[in-house]
């Protein structure tokens, strides 16, 4: 396997070119990617838009995944550029969450549980010619859909209450149009919002400044849920 140029980098992983069809995503911090593979395969078979998985070479480590090479901007990039409107973006995000939560859990015996992404925000949605594709399933679990909705809302709210970033106003507007759409699916109960806040605070990739915003972000989500 010849690894080509670095295409992108995130909080915990880098993405490298392999060829015109495939990329290699490699964790930098010793995380195990093998737990994501059966979830993505299951979701793909269920019709949910995830990147196709490619064959891993024998030299691959536990932090490696070979993924379909996607072409297009992220939802975040399209929102910032104005190519995608806020109303359309919030509807797309709510639809992706609702569609995900319509897929039965793969392992859980609880009939109410679903597969959760737990990091579904505009930066993790690629807008391809075939439609939106949800990437980065590193935090996936099974559980109550309201927790997934709470995580997505809280991530947006952290940006909305951050005075240091120019995207704050756009994030607040997006959250404002997203929350009524999430309410259609029973919204975000307070205990799930608290659980999401605790998870965000325990995330080792977040800076102290980001963690400090969680309280205000939770208050904003609660106010918009009311």
Coordinates of C-alpha atoms in Angstrom, one line a residue:
X1 CA 0.0 0.0 0.0
X2 CA 1.5 3.3 -1.1
X3 CA 0.4 6.2 1.0
X4 CA 0.0 9.4 -0.9
X5 CA -0.3 13.0 0.2
X6 CA -2.1 14.2 3.3
X7 CA -5.6 15.2 2.3
X8 CA -7.0 16.3 5.7
X9 CA -6.5 16.2 9.4
X10 CA -8.9 16.2 12.4
X11 CA -8.7 16.1 16.1
X12 CA -7.5 12.5 16.3
X13 CA -6.9 11.2 12.7
X14 CA -5.2 12.1 9.4
X15 CA -6.5 11.2 6.0
X16 CA -4.1 10.2 3.2
X17 CA -4.6 9.7 -0.5
X18 CA -4.3 6.1 -1.8
X19 CA -5.6 6.5 -5.3
X20 CA -8.5 8.1 -7.1
X21 CA -11.0 5.8 -5.4
X22 CA -9.7 5.2 -1.9
X23 CA -8.2 7.1 1.1
X24 CA -6.5 5.9 4.2
X25 CA -7.8 7.3 7.5
X26 CA -5.2 6.7 10.3
X27 CA -5.6 7.5 14.0
X28 CA -2.8 9.5 15.6
X29 CA -3.6 8.7 19.2
X30 CA -3.7 4.9 19.4
X31 CA -7.5 4.5 18.9
X32 CA -8.8 1.3 17.4
X33 CA -10.7 1.7 14.2
X34 CA -11.9 -1.9 13.9
X35 CA -14.9 -1.3 16.0
X36 CA -16.3 1.1 13.4
X37 CA -16.1 -1.3 10.5
X38 CA -19.1 -3.5 11.3
X39 CA -21.2 -0.5 12.2
X40 CA -20.5 1.2 8.9
X41 CA -21.1 -2.0 7.0
X42 CA -24.4 -2.5 8.8
X43 CA -25.5 1.0 8.1
X44 CA -24.5 0.9 4.5
X45 CA -26.5 -2.3 4.0
X46 CA -29.4 -0.5 5.6
X47 CA -29.2 2.3 3.1
X48 CA -27.7 4.9 5.4
X49 CA -25.2 7.2 3.7
X50 CA -21.7 6.3 5.0
X51 CA -18.5 6.0 3.1
X52 CA -17.8 2.6 1.5
X53 CA -15.1 0.5 3.2
X54 CA -12.2 -0.7 1.2
X55 CA -10.0 -3.8 1.8
X56 CA -7.3 -3.3 4.4
X57 CA -3.8 -4.4 3.4
X58 CA -2.0 -6.9 5.6
X59 CA 0.3 -4.1 6.7
X60 CA -2.5 -2.0 8.2
X61 CA -2.5 -1.2 11.9
X62 CA -5.5 -1.2 14.2
X63 CA -5.9 2.5 13.8
X64 CA -6.3 2.3 10.0
X65 CA -9.4 2.4 7.8
X66 CA -9.5 2.4 4.0
X67 CA -12.5 4.4 2.9
X68 CA -14.2 5.6 -0.3
X69 CA -12.7 8.8 -1.5
X70 CA -15.5 11.4 -1.3
X71 CA -15.7 14.5 -3.5
X72 CA -17.4 17.6 -2.3
X73 CA -17.3 20.2 0.5
X74 CA -18.4 19.5 4.1
X75 CA -21.7 20.9 5.2
X76 CA -19.8 23.3 7.4
X77 CA -17.8 24.7 4.4
X78 CA -21.0 25.1 2.4
X79 CA -22.8 26.9 5.3
X80 CA -19.8 29.3 5.8
X81 CA -19.5 30.0 2.1
X82 CA -23.3 30.6 1.8
X83 CA -23.7 27.9 -0.8
X84 CA -26.0 26.1 1.6
X85 CA -28.7 28.1 3.5
X86 CA -29.2 27.7 7.2
X87 CA -32.8 26.4 6.9
X88 CA -31.6 23.8 4.3
X89 CA -28.7 22.8 6.5
X90 CA -30.8 22.3 9.6
X91 CA -33.3 20.3 7.7
X92 CA -30.5 18.1 6.3
X93 CA -28.9 17.6 9.7
X94 CA -32.3 16.8 11.4
X95 CA -33.1 14.4 8.5
X96 CA -29.7 12.6 8.9
X97 CA -30.3 12.1 12.6
X98 CA -33.9 10.9 12.1
X99 CA -32.9 8.5 9.3
X100 CA -30.0 7.1 11.4
X101 CA -32.4 6.5 14.3
X102 CA -34.8 4.6 12.1
X103 CA -32.3 1.8 11.7
X104 CA -32.6 -0.9 14.4
X105 CA -29.7 -1.4 16.8
X106 CA -27.2 -3.9 15.6
X107 CA -26.4 -5.5 19.0
X108 CA -28.6 -4.1 21.8
X109 CA -31.5 -6.1 23.0
X110 CA -33.4 -3.0 24.0
X111 CA -36.0 -2.3 21.3
X112 CA -35.7 1.5 22.0
X113 CA -32.0 1.6 21.3
X114 CA -30.5 2.7 18.0
X115 CA -27.1 3.2 16.5
X116 CA -25.8 6.6 17.6
X117 CA -23.1 8.7 15.9
X118 CA -22.5 11.0 18.9
X119 CA -20.6 13.6 16.8
X120 CA -23.0 14.4 14.0
X121 CA -22.4 18.0 13.1
X122 CA -21.9 20.0 9.9
X123 CA -18.1 19.2 9.9
X124 CA -18.8 15.5 9.7
X125 CA -21.2 15.6 6.7
X126 CA -19.8 15.6 3.2
X127 CA -21.9 17.0 0.4
X128 CA -21.3 14.8 -2.6
X129 CA -22.9 14.7 -6.0
X130 CA -24.9 11.7 -4.7
X131 CA -26.1 13.5 -1.6
X132 CA -24.9 14.0 2.0
X133 CA -22.6 11.3 3.5
X134 CA -21.9 11.1 7.2
X135 CA -18.2 10.5 8.1
X136 CA -16.2 9.9 11.3
X137 CA -17.9 7.0 13.2
X138 CA -15.1 6.8 15.8
X139 CA -17.5 7.5 18.7
X140 CA -20.4 5.4 17.6
X141 CA -22.4 3.5 20.3
X142 CA -25.9 2.1 20.7
X143 CA -28.4 3.8 23.0
X144 CA -31.3 6.3 23.1
X145 CA -31.7 8.6 20.1
X146 CA -32.3 11.6 22.3
X147 CA -28.6 11.4 23.4
X148 CA -27.5 11.7 19.8
X149 CA -29.7 14.7 19.3
X150 CA -28.4 16.3 22.5
X151 CA -24.8 15.8 21.3
X152 CA -25.4 17.4 17.9
X153 CA -27.2 20.3 19.5
X154 CA -24.6 20.8 22.2
X155 CA -21.7 20.8 19.7
X156 CA -23.4 23.5 17.7
X157 CA -24.2 25.4 20.9
X158 CA -20.5 25.4 21.9
X159 CA -19.7 27.2 18.7
X160 CA -22.7 29.6 19.2
X161 CA -21.5 30.7 22.6
X162 CA -17.8 31.1 21.7
X163 CA -17.0 34.8 21.3
X164 CA -13.7 33.9 19.7
X165 CA -15.0 32.4 16.5
X166 CA -16.5 34.2 13.6
X167 CA -19.0 31.3 13.0
X168 CA -20.7 31.9 16.3
X169 CA -23.7 33.8 14.9
X170 CA -24.2 31.3 12.1
X171 CA -24.1 28.4 14.5
X172 CA -26.7 30.1 16.8
X173 CA -29.0 30.7 13.8
X174 CA -28.5 27.1 12.6
X175 CA -29.3 25.8 16.1
X176 CA -32.4 28.0 16.3
X177 CA -33.8 26.4 13.2
X178 CA -32.6 22.9 14.1
X179 CA -34.2 22.6 17.5
X180 CA -37.9 22.8 16.4
X181 CA -37.1 20.0 13.9
X182 CA -35.6 17.9 16.6
X183 CA -38.7 18.5 18.8
X184 CA -40.7 16.5 16.2
X185 CA -38.7 13.4 17.3
X186 CA -39.4 14.0 21.0
X187 CA -36.7 16.6 21.4
X188 CA -33.9 16.6 24.0
X189 CA -35.0 15.7 27.6
X190 CA -32.9 17.4 30.3
X191 CA -31.2 14.1 31.5
X192 CA -30.0 13.4 28.0
X193 CA -28.6 16.9 27.7
X194 CA -26.8 16.5 31.0
X195 CA -25.4 13.2 29.8
X196 CA -24.2 14.8 26.6
X197 CA -22.5 17.6 28.5
X198 CA -20.7 15.1 30.7
X199 CA -19.5 13.3 27.6
X200 CA -18.2 16.5 26.0
X201 CA -16.4 17.5 29.2
X202 CA -14.7 14.1 29.3
X203 CA -13.5 14.3 25.7
X204 CA -9.7 14.3 25.8
X205 CA -9.4 16.1 22.4
X206 CA -11.2 19.2 23.7
X207 CA -9.2 22.2 25.0
X208 CA -9.8 23.7 28.4
X209 CA -11.3 26.8 26.7
X210 CA -13.8 24.5 24.8
X211 CA -14.7 22.6 28.0
X212 CA -15.4 26.0 29.7
X213 CA -18.1 26.7 27.2
X214 CA -20.2 23.6 27.9
X215 CA -22.2 25.2 30.7
X216 CA -23.3 28.1 28.6
X217 CA -23.9 25.8 25.6
X218 CA -26.1 23.5 27.7
X219 CA -28.1 26.5 28.9
X220 CA -28.6 27.6 25.3
X221 CA -29.9 24.2 24.2
X222 CA -32.2 24.0 27.3
X223 CA -33.6 27.5 26.5
X224 CA -34.3 26.6 22.9
X225 CA -35.8 23.3 24.0
X226 CA -38.3 25.0 26.3

